[in-house]
PDB file of C-alpha atoms in Angstrom:
ATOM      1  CA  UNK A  15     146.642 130.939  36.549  1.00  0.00           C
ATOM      2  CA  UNK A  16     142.842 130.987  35.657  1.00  0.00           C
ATOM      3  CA  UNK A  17     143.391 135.100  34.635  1.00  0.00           C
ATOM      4  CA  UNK A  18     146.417 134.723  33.241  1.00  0.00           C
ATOM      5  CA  UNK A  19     145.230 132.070  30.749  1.00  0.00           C
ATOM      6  CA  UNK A  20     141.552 134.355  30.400  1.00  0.00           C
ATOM      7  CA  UNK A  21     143.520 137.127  29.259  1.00  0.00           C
ATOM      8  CA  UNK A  22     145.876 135.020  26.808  1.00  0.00           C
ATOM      9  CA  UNK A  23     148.915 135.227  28.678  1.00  0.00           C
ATOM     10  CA  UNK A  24     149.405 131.639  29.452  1.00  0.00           C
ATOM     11  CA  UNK A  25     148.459 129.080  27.237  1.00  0.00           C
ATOM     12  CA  UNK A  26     147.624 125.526  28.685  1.00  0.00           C
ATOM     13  CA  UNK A  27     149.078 122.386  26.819  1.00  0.00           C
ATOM     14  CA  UNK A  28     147.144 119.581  28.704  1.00  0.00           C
ATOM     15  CA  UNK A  29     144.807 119.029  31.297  1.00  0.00           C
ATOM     16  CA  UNK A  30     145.624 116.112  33.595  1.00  0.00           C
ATOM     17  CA  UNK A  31     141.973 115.353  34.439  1.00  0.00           C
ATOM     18  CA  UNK A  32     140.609 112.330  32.486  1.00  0.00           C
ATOM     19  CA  UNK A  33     138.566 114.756  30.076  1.00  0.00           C
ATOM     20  CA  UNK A  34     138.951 118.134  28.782  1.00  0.00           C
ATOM     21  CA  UNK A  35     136.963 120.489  30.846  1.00  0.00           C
ATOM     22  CA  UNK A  36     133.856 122.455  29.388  1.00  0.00           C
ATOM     23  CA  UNK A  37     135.364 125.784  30.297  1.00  0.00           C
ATOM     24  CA  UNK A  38     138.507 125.309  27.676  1.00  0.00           C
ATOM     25  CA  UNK A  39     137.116 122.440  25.452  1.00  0.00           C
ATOM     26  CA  UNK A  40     140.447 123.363  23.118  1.00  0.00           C
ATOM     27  CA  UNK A  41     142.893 121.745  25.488  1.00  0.00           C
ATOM     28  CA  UNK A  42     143.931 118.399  25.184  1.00  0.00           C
ATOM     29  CA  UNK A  43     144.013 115.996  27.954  1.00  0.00           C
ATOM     30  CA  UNK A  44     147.690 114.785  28.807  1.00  0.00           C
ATOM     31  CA  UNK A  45     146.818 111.804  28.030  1.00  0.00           C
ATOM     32  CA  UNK A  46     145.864 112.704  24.689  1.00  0.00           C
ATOM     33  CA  UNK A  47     148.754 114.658  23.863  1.00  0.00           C
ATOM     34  CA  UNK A  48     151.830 113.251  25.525  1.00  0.00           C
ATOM     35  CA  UNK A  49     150.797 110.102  28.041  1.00  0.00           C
ATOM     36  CA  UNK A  50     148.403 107.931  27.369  1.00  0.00           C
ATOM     37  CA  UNK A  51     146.625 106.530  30.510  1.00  0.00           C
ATOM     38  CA  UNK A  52     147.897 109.678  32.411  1.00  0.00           C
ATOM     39  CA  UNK A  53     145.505 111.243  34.931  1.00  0.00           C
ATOM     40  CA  UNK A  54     145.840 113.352  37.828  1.00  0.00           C
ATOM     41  CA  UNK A  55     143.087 114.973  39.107  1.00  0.00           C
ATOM     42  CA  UNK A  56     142.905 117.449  42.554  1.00  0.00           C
ATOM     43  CA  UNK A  57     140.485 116.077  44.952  1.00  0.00           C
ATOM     44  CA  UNK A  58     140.024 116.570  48.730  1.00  0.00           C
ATOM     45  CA  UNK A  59     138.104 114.792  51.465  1.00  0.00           C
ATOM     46  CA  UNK A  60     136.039 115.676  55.062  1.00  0.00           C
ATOM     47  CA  UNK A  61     136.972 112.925  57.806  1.00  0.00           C
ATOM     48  CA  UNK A  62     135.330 112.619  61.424  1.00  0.00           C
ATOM     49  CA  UNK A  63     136.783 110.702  64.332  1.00  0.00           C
ATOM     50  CA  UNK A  64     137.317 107.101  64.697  1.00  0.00           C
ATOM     51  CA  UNK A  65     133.893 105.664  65.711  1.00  0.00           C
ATOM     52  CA  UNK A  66     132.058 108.238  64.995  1.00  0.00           C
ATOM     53  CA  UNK A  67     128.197 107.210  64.922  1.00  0.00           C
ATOM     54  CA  UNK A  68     126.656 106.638  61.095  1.00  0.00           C
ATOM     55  CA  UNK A  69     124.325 108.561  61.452  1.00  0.00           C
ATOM     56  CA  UNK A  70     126.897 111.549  62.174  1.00  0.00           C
ATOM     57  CA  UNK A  71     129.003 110.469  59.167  1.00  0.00           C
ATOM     58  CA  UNK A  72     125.922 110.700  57.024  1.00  0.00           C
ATOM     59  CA  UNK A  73     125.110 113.965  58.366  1.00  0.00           C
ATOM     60  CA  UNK A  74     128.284 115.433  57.269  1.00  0.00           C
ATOM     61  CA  UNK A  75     128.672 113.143  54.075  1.00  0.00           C
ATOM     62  CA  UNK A  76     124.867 115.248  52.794  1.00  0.00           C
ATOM     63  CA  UNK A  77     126.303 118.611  54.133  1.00  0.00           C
ATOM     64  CA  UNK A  78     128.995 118.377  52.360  1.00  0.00           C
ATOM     65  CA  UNK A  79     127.382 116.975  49.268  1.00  0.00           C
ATOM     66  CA  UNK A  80     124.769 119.774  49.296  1.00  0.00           C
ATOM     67  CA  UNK A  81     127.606 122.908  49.714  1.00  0.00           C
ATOM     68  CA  UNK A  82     129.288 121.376  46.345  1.00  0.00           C
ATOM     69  CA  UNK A  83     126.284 120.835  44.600  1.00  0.00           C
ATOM     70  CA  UNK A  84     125.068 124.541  45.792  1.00  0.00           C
ATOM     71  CA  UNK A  85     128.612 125.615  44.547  1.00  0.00           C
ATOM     72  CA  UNK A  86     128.463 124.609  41.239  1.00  0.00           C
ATOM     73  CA  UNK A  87     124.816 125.025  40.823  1.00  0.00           C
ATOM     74  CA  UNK A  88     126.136 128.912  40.573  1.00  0.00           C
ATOM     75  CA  UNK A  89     126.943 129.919  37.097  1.00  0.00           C
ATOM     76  CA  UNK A  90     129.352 132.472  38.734  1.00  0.00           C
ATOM     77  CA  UNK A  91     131.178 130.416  40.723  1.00  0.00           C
ATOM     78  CA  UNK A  92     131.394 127.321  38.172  1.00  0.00           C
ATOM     79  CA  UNK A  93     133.093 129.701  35.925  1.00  0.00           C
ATOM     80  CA  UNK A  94     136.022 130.296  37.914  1.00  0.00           C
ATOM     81  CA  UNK A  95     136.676 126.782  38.810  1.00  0.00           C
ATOM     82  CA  UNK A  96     137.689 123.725  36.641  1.00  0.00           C
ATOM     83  CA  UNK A  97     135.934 121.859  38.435  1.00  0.00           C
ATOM     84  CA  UNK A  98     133.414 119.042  38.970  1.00  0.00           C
ATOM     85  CA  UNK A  99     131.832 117.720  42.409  1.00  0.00           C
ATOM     86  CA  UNK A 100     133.114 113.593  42.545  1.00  0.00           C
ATOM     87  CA  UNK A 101     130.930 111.203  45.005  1.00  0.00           C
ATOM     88  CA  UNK A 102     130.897 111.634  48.438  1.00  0.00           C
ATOM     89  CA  UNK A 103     131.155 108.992  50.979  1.00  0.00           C
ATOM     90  CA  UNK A 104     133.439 106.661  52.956  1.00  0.00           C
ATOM     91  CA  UNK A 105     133.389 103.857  50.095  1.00  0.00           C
ATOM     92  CA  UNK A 106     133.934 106.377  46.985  1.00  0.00           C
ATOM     93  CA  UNK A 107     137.145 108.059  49.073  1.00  0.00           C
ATOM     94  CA  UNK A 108     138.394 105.011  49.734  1.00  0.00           C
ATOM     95  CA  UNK A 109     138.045 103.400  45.985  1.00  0.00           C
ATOM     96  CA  UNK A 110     139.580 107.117  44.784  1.00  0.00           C
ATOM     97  CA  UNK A 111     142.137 106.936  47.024  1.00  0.00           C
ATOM     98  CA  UNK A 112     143.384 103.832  45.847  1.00  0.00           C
ATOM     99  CA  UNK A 113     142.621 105.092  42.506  1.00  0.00           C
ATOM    100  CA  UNK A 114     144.947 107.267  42.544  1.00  0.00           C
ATOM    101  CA  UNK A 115     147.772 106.103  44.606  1.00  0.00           C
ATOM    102  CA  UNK A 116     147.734 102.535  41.882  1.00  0.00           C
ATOM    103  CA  UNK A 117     148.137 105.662  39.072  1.00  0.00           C
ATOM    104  CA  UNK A 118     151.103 107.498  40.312  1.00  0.00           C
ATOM    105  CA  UNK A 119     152.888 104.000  41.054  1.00  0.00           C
ATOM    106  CA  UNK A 120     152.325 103.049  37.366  1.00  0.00           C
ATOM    107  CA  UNK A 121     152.551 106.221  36.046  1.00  0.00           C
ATOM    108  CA  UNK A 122     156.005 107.171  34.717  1.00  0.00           C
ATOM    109  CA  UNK A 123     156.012 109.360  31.372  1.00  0.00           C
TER     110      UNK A 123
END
C-alpha cells in the first residue's frame, strides 16, 4: 500500500493512529474526519515464560528497545514505515492492552 499511495495510485482518507503521521502530514486522522475519539493503532509485543527471572525480562525488554530505536534511528528505514517505537515493558503492554481492548468495546462509528 505504501508504493501504491507514493506513486499516487491510492489515496488515503484517514489514518487511525491518534495523529497524522510526519510522512503524509495531509491526511486526516479518522477521528478528525469521520469519528471522533476513534483510534486504532498496530502494535505488537515480546513475552518470555511464566517466572521468568527480572533480570531476564529486563534483558530482553532493552534488546528490544535498542533494535526499535536502531530501526528508526535509520532515515532509510523510517521512511518506509508509518511508524513510531511505543514504551517497552511489562506495565506499558499491559496499560496498552487495556487501552485498546476499552476502545474497540466503545468504539462503534
Amino acid at each position: 500500500m505504501l508504493g501504491q499511495v507514493e506513486a499516487g495510485t491510492l489515496r488515503p482518507l484517514a489514518v487511525t493512529t491518534p495523529e497524522r503521521l510526519a510522512r503524509w502530514p495531509q491526511v486526516p486522522t479518522e477521528a478528525k474526519s469521520n469519528c471522533p475519539g476513534f483510534e486504532a493503532s498496530d502494535w505488537c509485543g515480546v513475552a518470555v515464560p511464566a517466572h521468568t527471572p527480572a533480570e531476564g525480562v529486563a534483558a530482553v525488554v532493552a534488546a528490544v528497545a535498542e533494535g526499535a530505536q536502531a530501526a528508526m534511528d535509520d532515515a532509510s528505514l523510517r521512511r518506509t514505515l508509518p511508524a513510531r517505537p511505543g514504551q517497552f515493558g511489562s506495565a506499558s503492554s499491559a496499560k496498552a492492552m487495556r487501552a485498546c481492548t476499552a476502545r474497540a468495546v466503545r468504539t462503534a462509528c
